[in-house]
Amino acid sequence: MLSSGIAHYGHATEVTAVDKKRFETVFHRCDLDGKGYLSREDLKVAVVMLFGYKPSKSETDLLMKQSLHVDCPGVPLEQFVSLMGKKLSVEDRYEKMRQIFSAFDVHCRGFLKLDDFKSAFARVAPRLPERTVLEAFRHVDQDSDGHLSFKDFENVISYGQANS
């Protein structure tokens, strides 16, 4: 997840000016006292806000270690933007889809059956017509084997990105 030699999959994501602005906004929201830096706890909150998960102790240690300056006890804005840019640039573009797939795969089989798909949609979109759910299942089940693998999801994502 970090550029410190930890393995990642997918392609590097380019950090845009919009991303940098978002990093700055989150920094200022987390620097409640206006100290000009983020403490360890502030940094954890910022990562949650930006990436949707609480960093582990070792990841937080690594982030703090990479930003230590003699004159600053935490992570200053410029360093924060740089660290979050590195983190974003190596983010796995399929991670969110894997998380969604895993949430649907309540039986931990590595694939979904139509009933799993219906059950998941009943939880997240209870008013969605069953016919729509069935059509979505058939669309994603590209090999028509009655099972949705992560590969089926991945193919749909790749197709959607190629056509956007």
mmCIF file with all atom_site columns, C-alpha atoms in Angstrom:
data_model
loop_
_atom_site.group_PDB
_atom_site.id
_atom_site.type_symbol
_atom_site.label_atom_id
_atom_site.label_alt_id
_atom_site.label_comp_id
_atom_site.label_asym_id
_atom_site.label_entity_id
_atom_site.label_seq_id
_atom_site.pdbx_PDB_ins_code
_atom_site.Cartn_x
_atom_site.Cartn_y
_atom_site.Cartn_z
_atom_site.occupancy
_atom_site.B_iso_or_equiv
_atom_site.pdbx_formal_charge
_atom_site.auth_seq_id
_atom_site.auth_comp_id
_atom_site.auth_asym_id
_atom_site.auth_atom_id
_atom_site.pdbx_PDB_model_num
ATOM 1   C CA . MET A 1 1   ? 0.000   0.000   0.000   1.00 0.00 ? 1   MET A CA 1
ATOM 2   C CA . LEU A 1 2   ? 2.859   2.370   0.662   1.00 0.00 ? 2   LEU A CA 1
ATOM 3   C CA . SER A 1 3   ? 5.706   2.935   -1.734  1.00 0.00 ? 3   SER A CA 1
ATOM 4   C CA . SER A 1 4   ? 8.151   1.512   0.788   1.00 0.00 ? 4   SER A CA 1
ATOM 5   C CA . GLY A 1 5   ? 8.522   -1.803  -0.980  1.00 0.00 ? 5   GLY A CA 1
ATOM 6   C CA . ILE A 1 6   ? 5.146   -3.226  0.001   1.00 0.00 ? 6   ILE A CA 1
ATOM 7   C CA . ALA A 1 7   ? 3.703   -5.166  -2.915  1.00 0.00 ? 7   ALA A CA 1
ATOM 8   C CA . HIS A 1 8   ? 0.685   -3.841  -4.755  1.00 0.00 ? 8   HIS A CA 1
ATOM 9   C CA . TYR A 1 9   ? -1.319  -4.776  -7.796  1.00 0.00 ? 9   TYR A CA 1
ATOM 10  C CA . GLY A 1 10  ? -2.839  -2.833  -10.640 1.00 0.00 ? 10  GLY A CA 1
ATOM 11  C CA . HIS A 1 11  ? -1.419  0.255   -12.263 1.00 0.00 ? 11  HIS A CA 1
ATOM 12  C CA . ALA A 1 12  ? -0.032  3.351   -10.607 1.00 0.00 ? 12  ALA A CA 1
ATOM 13  C CA . THR A 1 13  ? -2.583  6.100   -10.218 1.00 0.00 ? 13  THR A CA 1
ATOM 14  C CA . GLU A 1 14  ? -1.546  9.592   -11.245 1.00 0.00 ? 14  GLU A CA 1
ATOM 15  C CA . VAL A 1 15  ? -1.896  12.183  -8.490  1.00 0.00 ? 15  VAL A CA 1
ATOM 16  C CA . THR A 1 16  ? -3.807  15.189  -9.819  1.00 0.00 ? 16  THR A CA 1
ATOM 17  C CA . ALA A 1 17  ? -4.119  18.773  -8.635  1.00 0.00 ? 17  ALA A CA 1
ATOM 18  C CA . VAL A 1 18  ? -7.617  17.871  -7.395  1.00 0.00 ? 18  VAL A CA 1
ATOM 19  C CA . ASP A 1 19  ? -6.110  15.051  -5.294  1.00 0.00 ? 19  ASP A CA 1
ATOM 20  C CA . LYS A 1 20  ? -3.547  17.433  -3.805  1.00 0.00 ? 20  LYS A CA 1
ATOM 21  C CA . LYS A 1 21  ? -6.274  19.950  -2.968  1.00 0.00 ? 21  LYS A CA 1
ATOM 22  C CA . ARG A 1 22  ? -8.268  17.171  -1.268  1.00 0.00 ? 22  ARG A CA 1
ATOM 23  C CA . PHE A 1 23  ? -5.150  16.199  0.753   1.00 0.00 ? 23  PHE A CA 1
ATOM 24  C CA . GLU A 1 24  ? -4.748  19.828  1.840   1.00 0.00 ? 24  GLU A CA 1
ATOM 25  C CA . THR A 1 25  ? -8.412  20.098  2.825   1.00 0.00 ? 25  THR A CA 1
ATOM 26  C CA . VAL A 1 26  ? -8.225  16.902  4.901   1.00 0.00 ? 26  VAL A CA 1
ATOM 27  C CA . PHE A 1 27  ? -4.975  18.098  6.497   1.00 0.00 ? 27  PHE A CA 1
ATOM 28  C CA . HIS A 1 28  ? -6.617  21.329  7.650   1.00 0.00 ? 28  HIS A CA 1
ATOM 29  C CA . ARG A 1 29  ? -9.698  19.479  8.925   1.00 0.00 ? 29  ARG A CA 1
ATOM 30  C CA . CYS A 1 30  ? -7.506  17.145  10.963  1.00 0.00 ? 30  CYS A CA 1
ATOM 31  C CA . ASP A 1 31  ? -5.183  19.868  12.267  1.00 0.00 ? 31  ASP A CA 1
ATOM 32  C CA . LEU A 1 32  ? -7.841  21.066  14.699  1.00 0.00 ? 32  LEU A CA 1
ATOM 33  C CA . ASP A 1 33  ? -5.545  23.233  16.805  1.00 0.00 ? 33  ASP A CA 1
ATOM 34  C CA . GLY A 1 34  ? -3.879  24.863  13.779  1.00 0.00 ? 34  GLY A CA 1
ATOM 35  C CA . LYS A 1 35  ? -0.473  23.503  14.856  1.00 0.00 ? 35  LYS A CA 1
ATOM 36  C CA . GLY A 1 36  ? 0.754   23.288  11.274  1.00 0.00 ? 36  GLY A CA 1
ATOM 37  C CA . TYR A 1 37  ? 1.320   19.529  11.535  1.00 0.00 ? 37  TYR A CA 1
ATOM 38  C CA . LEU A 1 38  ? -0.624  16.332  12.154  1.00 0.00 ? 38  LEU A CA 1
ATOM 39  C CA . SER A 1 39  ? 0.005   14.321  15.294  1.00 0.00 ? 39  SER A CA 1
ATOM 40  C CA . ARG A 1 40  ? -0.072  10.533  15.168  1.00 0.00 ? 40  ARG A CA 1
ATOM 41  C CA . GLU A 1 41  ? -3.810  10.474  15.998  1.00 0.00 ? 41  GLU A CA 1
ATOM 42  C CA . ASP A 1 42  ? -4.552  13.294  13.531  1.00 0.00 ? 42  ASP A CA 1
ATOM 43  C CA . LEU A 1 43  ? -2.735  11.306  10.848  1.00 0.00 ? 43  LEU A CA 1
ATOM 44  C CA . LYS A 1 44  ? -4.837  8.194   11.492  1.00 0.00 ? 44  LYS A CA 1
ATOM 45  C CA . VAL A 1 45  ? -8.033  10.229  11.139  1.00 0.00 ? 45  VAL A CA 1
ATOM 46  C CA . ALA A 1 46  ? -6.738  11.784  7.903   1.00 0.00 ? 46  ALA A CA 1
ATOM 47  C CA . VAL A 1 47  ? -6.004  8.352   6.400   1.00 0.00 ? 47  VAL A CA 1
ATOM 48  C CA . VAL A 1 48  ? -9.507  7.196   7.339   1.00 0.00 ? 48  VAL A CA 1
ATOM 49  C CA . MET A 1 49  ? -10.982 10.278  5.673   1.00 0.00 ? 49  MET A CA 1
ATOM 50  C CA . LEU A 1 50  ? -8.932  9.827   2.496   1.00 0.00 ? 50  LEU A CA 1
ATOM 51  C CA . PHE A 1 51  ? -8.744  6.053   2.070   1.00 0.00 ? 51  PHE A CA 1
ATOM 52  C CA . GLY A 1 52  ? -11.600 4.684   4.156   1.00 0.00 ? 52  GLY A CA 1
ATOM 53  C CA . TYR A 1 53  ? -9.653  2.552   6.615   1.00 0.00 ? 53  TYR A CA 1
ATOM 54  C CA . LYS A 1 54  ? -7.750  3.015   9.867   1.00 0.00 ? 54  LYS A CA 1
ATOM 55  C CA . PRO A 1 55  ? -4.035  2.456   9.270   1.00 0.00 ? 55  PRO A CA 1
ATOM 56  C CA . SER A 1 56  ? -2.302  -0.220  11.315  1.00 0.00 ? 56  SER A CA 1
ATOM 57  C CA . LYS A 1 57  ? 0.234   0.689   13.981  1.00 0.00 ? 57  LYS A CA 1
ATOM 58  C CA . SER A 1 58  ? 3.087   -0.314  11.665  1.00 0.00 ? 58  SER A CA 1
ATOM 59  C CA . GLU A 1 59  ? 1.722   1.764   8.759   1.00 0.00 ? 59  GLU A CA 1
ATOM 60  C CA . THR A 1 60  ? 1.263   4.767   11.052  1.00 0.00 ? 60  THR A CA 1
ATOM 61  C CA . ASP A 1 61  ? 4.807   4.263   12.410  1.00 0.00 ? 61  ASP A CA 1
ATOM 62  C CA . LEU A 1 62  ? 6.141   4.183   8.847   1.00 0.00 ? 62  LEU A CA 1
ATOM 63  C CA . LEU A 1 63  ? 4.275   7.347   7.855   1.00 0.00 ? 63  LEU A CA 1
ATOM 64  C CA . MET A 1 64  ? 5.452   9.170   10.976  1.00 0.00 ? 64  MET A CA 1
ATOM 65  C CA . LYS A 1 65  ? 9.041   7.969   10.496  1.00 0.00 ? 65  LYS A CA 1
ATOM 66  C CA . GLN A 1 66  ? 9.090   9.169   6.872   1.00 0.00 ? 66  GLN A CA 1
ATOM 67  C CA . SER A 1 67  ? 8.070   12.654  7.926   1.00 0.00 ? 67  SER A CA 1
ATOM 68  C CA . LEU A 1 68  ? 10.092  13.317  11.067  1.00 0.00 ? 68  LEU A CA 1
ATOM 69  C CA . HIS A 1 69  ? 11.815  16.682  11.105  1.00 0.00 ? 69  HIS A CA 1
ATOM 70  C CA . VAL A 1 70  ? 13.910  18.093  13.919  1.00 0.00 ? 70  VAL A CA 1
ATOM 71  C CA . ASP A 1 71  ? 11.736  21.202  14.167  1.00 0.00 ? 71  ASP A CA 1
ATOM 72  C CA . CYS A 1 72  ? 8.340   19.448  13.830  1.00 0.00 ? 72  CYS A CA 1
ATOM 73  C CA . PRO A 1 73  ? 6.913   16.732  16.126  1.00 0.00 ? 73  PRO A CA 1
ATOM 74  C CA . GLY A 1 74  ? 4.392   15.548  13.486  1.00 0.00 ? 74  GLY A CA 1
ATOM 75  C CA . VAL A 1 75  ? 3.627   15.564  9.776   1.00 0.00 ? 75  VAL A CA 1
ATOM 76  C CA . PRO A 1 76  ? 3.642   19.064  8.231   1.00 0.00 ? 76  PRO A CA 1
ATOM 77  C CA . LEU A 1 77  ? 1.338   19.922  5.306   1.00 0.00 ? 77  LEU A CA 1
ATOM 78  C CA . GLU A 1 78  ? 3.906   19.615  2.505   1.00 0.00 ? 78  GLU A CA 1
ATOM 79  C CA . GLN A 1 79  ? 5.106   16.236  3.772   1.00 0.00 ? 79  GLN A CA 1
ATOM 80  C CA . PHE A 1 80  ? 1.518   15.033  4.286   1.00 0.00 ? 80  PHE A CA 1
ATOM 81  C CA . VAL A 1 81  ? 0.591   15.911  0.700   1.00 0.00 ? 81  VAL A CA 1
ATOM 82  C CA . SER A 1 82  ? 3.699   14.086  -0.538  1.00 0.00 ? 82  SER A CA 1
ATOM 83  C CA . LEU A 1 83  ? 3.044   10.971  1.584   1.00 0.00 ? 83  LEU A CA 1
ATOM 84  C CA . MET A 1 84  ? -0.639  10.777  0.618   1.00 0.00 ? 84  MET A CA 1
ATOM 85  C CA . GLY A 1 85  ? 0.305   11.300  -3.043  1.00 0.00 ? 85  GLY A CA 1
ATOM 86  C CA . LYS A 1 86  ? 2.688   8.335   -2.863  1.00 0.00 ? 86  LYS A CA 1
ATOM 87  C CA . LYS A 1 87  ? 0.039   6.285   -1.117  1.00 0.00 ? 87  LYS A CA 1
ATOM 88  C CA . LEU A 1 88  ? -2.581  7.147   -3.731  1.00 0.00 ? 88  LEU A CA 1
ATOM 89  C CA . SER A 1 89  ? -0.220  6.508   -6.634  1.00 0.00 ? 89  SER A CA 1
ATOM 90  C CA . VAL A 1 90  ? 0.280   2.883   -5.609  1.00 0.00 ? 90  VAL A CA 1
ATOM 91  C CA . GLU A 1 91  ? -3.312  2.263   -4.530  1.00 0.00 ? 91  GLU A CA 1
ATOM 92  C CA . ASP A 1 92  ? -4.736  -0.915  -5.966  1.00 0.00 ? 92  ASP A CA 1
ATOM 93  C CA . ARG A 1 93  ? -7.469  0.136   -8.370  1.00 0.00 ? 93  ARG A CA 1
ATOM 94  C CA . TYR A 1 94  ? -9.319  -3.144  -7.821  1.00 0.00 ? 94  TYR A CA 1
ATOM 95  C CA . GLU A 1 95  ? -9.225  -3.111  -4.003  1.00 0.00 ? 95  GLU A CA 1
ATOM 96  C CA . LYS A 1 96  ? -12.692 -1.592  -3.591  1.00 0.00 ? 96  LYS A CA 1
ATOM 97  C CA . MET A 1 97  ? -14.163 -4.127  -6.016  1.00 0.00 ? 97  MET A CA 1
ATOM 98  C CA . ARG A 1 98  ? -12.495 -6.973  -4.067  1.00 0.00 ? 98  ARG A CA 1
ATOM 99  C CA . GLN A 1 99  ? -14.028 -5.598  -0.869  1.00 0.00 ? 99  GLN A CA 1
ATOM 100 C CA . ILE A 1 100 ? -17.477 -5.460  -2.470  1.00 0.00 ? 100 ILE A CA 1
ATOM 101 C CA . PHE A 1 101 ? -17.064 -8.951  -3.901  1.00 0.00 ? 101 PHE A CA 1
ATOM 102 C CA . SER A 1 102 ? -15.965 -10.289 -0.495  1.00 0.00 ? 102 SER A CA 1
ATOM 103 C CA . ALA A 1 103 ? -18.968 -8.662  1.186   1.00 0.00 ? 103 ALA A CA 1
ATOM 104 C CA . PHE A 1 104 ? -21.269 -10.411 -1.310  1.00 0.00 ? 104 PHE A CA 1
ATOM 105 C CA . ASP A 1 105 ? -19.414 -13.737 -0.907  1.00 0.00 ? 105 ASP A CA 1
ATOM 106 C CA . VAL A 1 106 ? -20.804 -14.459 2.570   1.00 0.00 ? 106 VAL A CA 1
ATOM 107 C CA . HIS A 1 107 ? -20.107 -18.193 2.183   1.00 0.00 ? 107 HIS A CA 1
ATOM 108 C CA . CYS A 1 108 ? -16.423 -17.557 1.316   1.00 0.00 ? 108 CYS A CA 1
ATOM 109 C CA . ARG A 1 109 ? -16.591 -19.752 -1.782  1.00 0.00 ? 109 ARG A CA 1
ATOM 110 C CA . GLY A 1 110 ? -14.709 -17.424 -4.096  1.00 0.00 ? 110 GLY A CA 1
ATOM 111 C CA . PHE A 1 111 ? -17.734 -17.106 -6.345  1.00 0.00 ? 111 PHE A CA 1
ATOM 112 C CA . LEU A 1 112 ? -21.326 -15.945 -6.098  1.00 0.00 ? 112 LEU A CA 1
ATOM 113 C CA . LYS A 1 113 ? -24.473 -17.780 -7.036  1.00 0.00 ? 113 LYS A CA 1
ATOM 114 C CA . LEU A 1 114 ? -27.625 -15.976 -8.124  1.00 0.00 ? 114 LEU A CA 1
ATOM 115 C CA . ASP A 1 115 ? -29.105 -16.336 -4.601  1.00 0.00 ? 115 ASP A CA 1
ATOM 116 C CA . ASP A 1 116 ? -25.999 -14.646 -3.098  1.00 0.00 ? 116 ASP A CA 1
ATOM 117 C CA . PHE A 1 117 ? -26.335 -11.832 -5.618  1.00 0.00 ? 117 PHE A CA 1
ATOM 118 C CA . LYS A 1 118 ? -30.050 -11.399 -4.898  1.00 0.00 ? 118 LYS A CA 1
ATOM 119 C CA . SER A 1 119 ? -29.424 -11.427 -1.148  1.00 0.00 ? 119 SER A CA 1
ATOM 120 C CA . ALA A 1 120 ? -26.700 -8.788  -1.424  1.00 0.00 ? 120 ALA A CA 1
ATOM 121 C CA . PHE A 1 121 ? -28.875 -6.530  -3.545  1.00 0.00 ? 121 PHE A CA 1
ATOM 122 C CA . ALA A 1 122 ? -31.808 -7.022  -1.180  1.00 0.00 ? 122 ALA A CA 1
ATOM 123 C CA . ARG A 1 123 ? -29.593 -5.591  1.586   1.00 0.00 ? 123 ARG A CA 1
ATOM 124 C CA . VAL A 1 124 ? -28.132 -2.660  -0.339  1.00 0.00 ? 124 VAL A CA 1
ATOM 125 C CA . ALA A 1 125 ? -30.986 -1.827  -2.744  1.00 0.00 ? 125 ALA A CA 1
ATOM 126 C CA . PRO A 1 126 ? -34.176 -3.410  -1.371  1.00 0.00 ? 126 PRO A CA 1
ATOM 127 C CA . ARG A 1 127 ? -36.479 -1.658  -3.852  1.00 0.00 ? 127 ARG A CA 1
ATOM 128 C CA . LEU A 1 128 ? -34.556 -2.741  -6.924  1.00 0.00 ? 128 LEU A CA 1
ATOM 129 C CA . PRO A 1 129 ? -36.784 -4.992  -9.057  1.00 0.00 ? 129 PRO A CA 1
ATOM 130 C CA . GLU A 1 130 ? -35.754 -8.654  -9.077  1.00 0.00 ? 130 GLU A CA 1
ATOM 131 C CA . ARG A 1 131 ? -35.737 -8.564  -12.875 1.00 0.00 ? 131 ARG A CA 1
ATOM 132 C CA . THR A 1 132 ? -33.034 -5.865  -12.789 1.00 0.00 ? 132 THR A CA 1
ATOM 133 C CA . VAL A 1 133 ? -30.943 -7.913  -10.372 1.00 0.00 ? 133 VAL A CA 1
ATOM 134 C CA . LEU A 1 134 ? -31.273 -10.978 -12.631 1.00 0.00 ? 134 LEU A CA 1
ATOM 135 C CA . GLU A 1 135 ? -30.248 -8.939  -15.692 1.00 0.00 ? 135 GLU A CA 1
ATOM 136 C CA . ALA A 1 136 ? -27.240 -7.558  -13.806 1.00 0.00 ? 136 ALA A CA 1
ATOM 137 C CA . PHE A 1 137 ? -26.227 -11.082 -12.758 1.00 0.00 ? 137 PHE A CA 1
ATOM 138 C CA . ARG A 1 138 ? -26.448 -12.333 -16.347 1.00 0.00 ? 138 ARG A CA 1
ATOM 139 C CA . HIS A 1 139 ? -24.453 -9.331  -17.579 1.00 0.00 ? 139 HIS A CA 1
ATOM 140 C CA . VAL A 1 140 ? -21.652 -9.885  -15.068 1.00 0.00 ? 140 VAL A CA 1
ATOM 141 C CA . ASP A 1 141 ? -21.663 -13.702 -15.524 1.00 0.00 ? 141 ASP A CA 1
ATOM 142 C CA . GLN A 1 142 ? -19.853 -13.384 -18.833 1.00 0.00 ? 142 GLN A CA 1
ATOM 143 C CA . ASP A 1 143 ? -19.031 -17.070 -19.158 1.00 0.00 ? 143 ASP A CA 1
ATOM 144 C CA . SER A 1 144 ? -22.670 -18.010 -18.371 1.00 0.00 ? 144 SER A CA 1
ATOM 145 C CA . ASP A 1 145 ? -21.703 -20.700 -15.869 1.00 0.00 ? 145 ASP A CA 1
ATOM 146 C CA . GLY A 1 146 ? -24.175 -19.538 -13.211 1.00 0.00 ? 146 GLY A CA 1
ATOM 147 C CA . HIS A 1 147 ? -21.349 -18.414 -10.919 1.00 0.00 ? 147 HIS A CA 1
ATOM 148 C CA . LEU A 1 148 ? -19.809 -14.987 -10.547 1.00 0.00 ? 148 LEU A CA 1
ATOM 149 C CA . SER A 1 149 ? -16.098 -15.110 -9.912  1.00 0.00 ? 149 SER A CA 1
ATOM 150 C CA . PHE A 1 150 ? -13.965 -12.113 -9.083  1.00 0.00 ? 150 PHE A CA 1
ATOM 151 C CA . LYS A 1 151 ? -12.624 -12.470 -12.638 1.00 0.00 ? 151 LYS A CA 1
ATOM 152 C CA . ASP A 1 152 ? -16.163 -11.867 -13.940 1.00 0.00 ? 152 ASP A CA 1
ATOM 153 C CA . PHE A 1 153 ? -16.293 -8.656  -11.865 1.00 0.00 ? 153 PHE A CA 1
ATOM 154 C CA . GLU A 1 154 ? -12.812 -7.669  -13.031 1.00 0.00 ? 154 GLU A CA 1
ATOM 155 C CA . ASN A 1 155 ? -13.757 -8.109  -16.699 1.00 0.00 ? 155 ASN A CA 1
ATOM 156 C CA . VAL A 1 156 ? -16.777 -5.858  -16.275 1.00 0.00 ? 156 VAL A CA 1
ATOM 157 C CA . ILE A 1 157 ? -14.644 -3.210  -14.517 1.00 0.00 ? 157 ILE A CA 1
ATOM 158 C CA . SER A 1 158 ? -11.987 -3.331  -17.229 1.00 0.00 ? 158 SER A CA 1
ATOM 159 C CA . TYR A 1 159 ? -14.646 -3.052  -19.930 1.00 0.00 ? 159 TYR A CA 1
ATOM 160 C CA . GLY A 1 160 ? -16.269 -0.117  -18.174 1.00 0.00 ? 160 GLY A CA 1
ATOM 161 C CA . GLN A 1 161 ? -12.953 1.711   -17.767 1.00 0.00 ? 161 GLN A CA 1
ATOM 162 C CA . ALA A 1 162 ? -12.005 1.120   -21.388 1.00 0.00 ? 162 ALA A CA 1
ATOM 163 C CA . ASN A 1 163 ? -15.313 2.650   -22.524 1.00 0.00 ? 163 ASN A CA 1
ATOM 164 C CA . SER A 1 164 ? -15.347 5.662   -20.192 1.00 0.00 ? 164 SER A CA 1
#
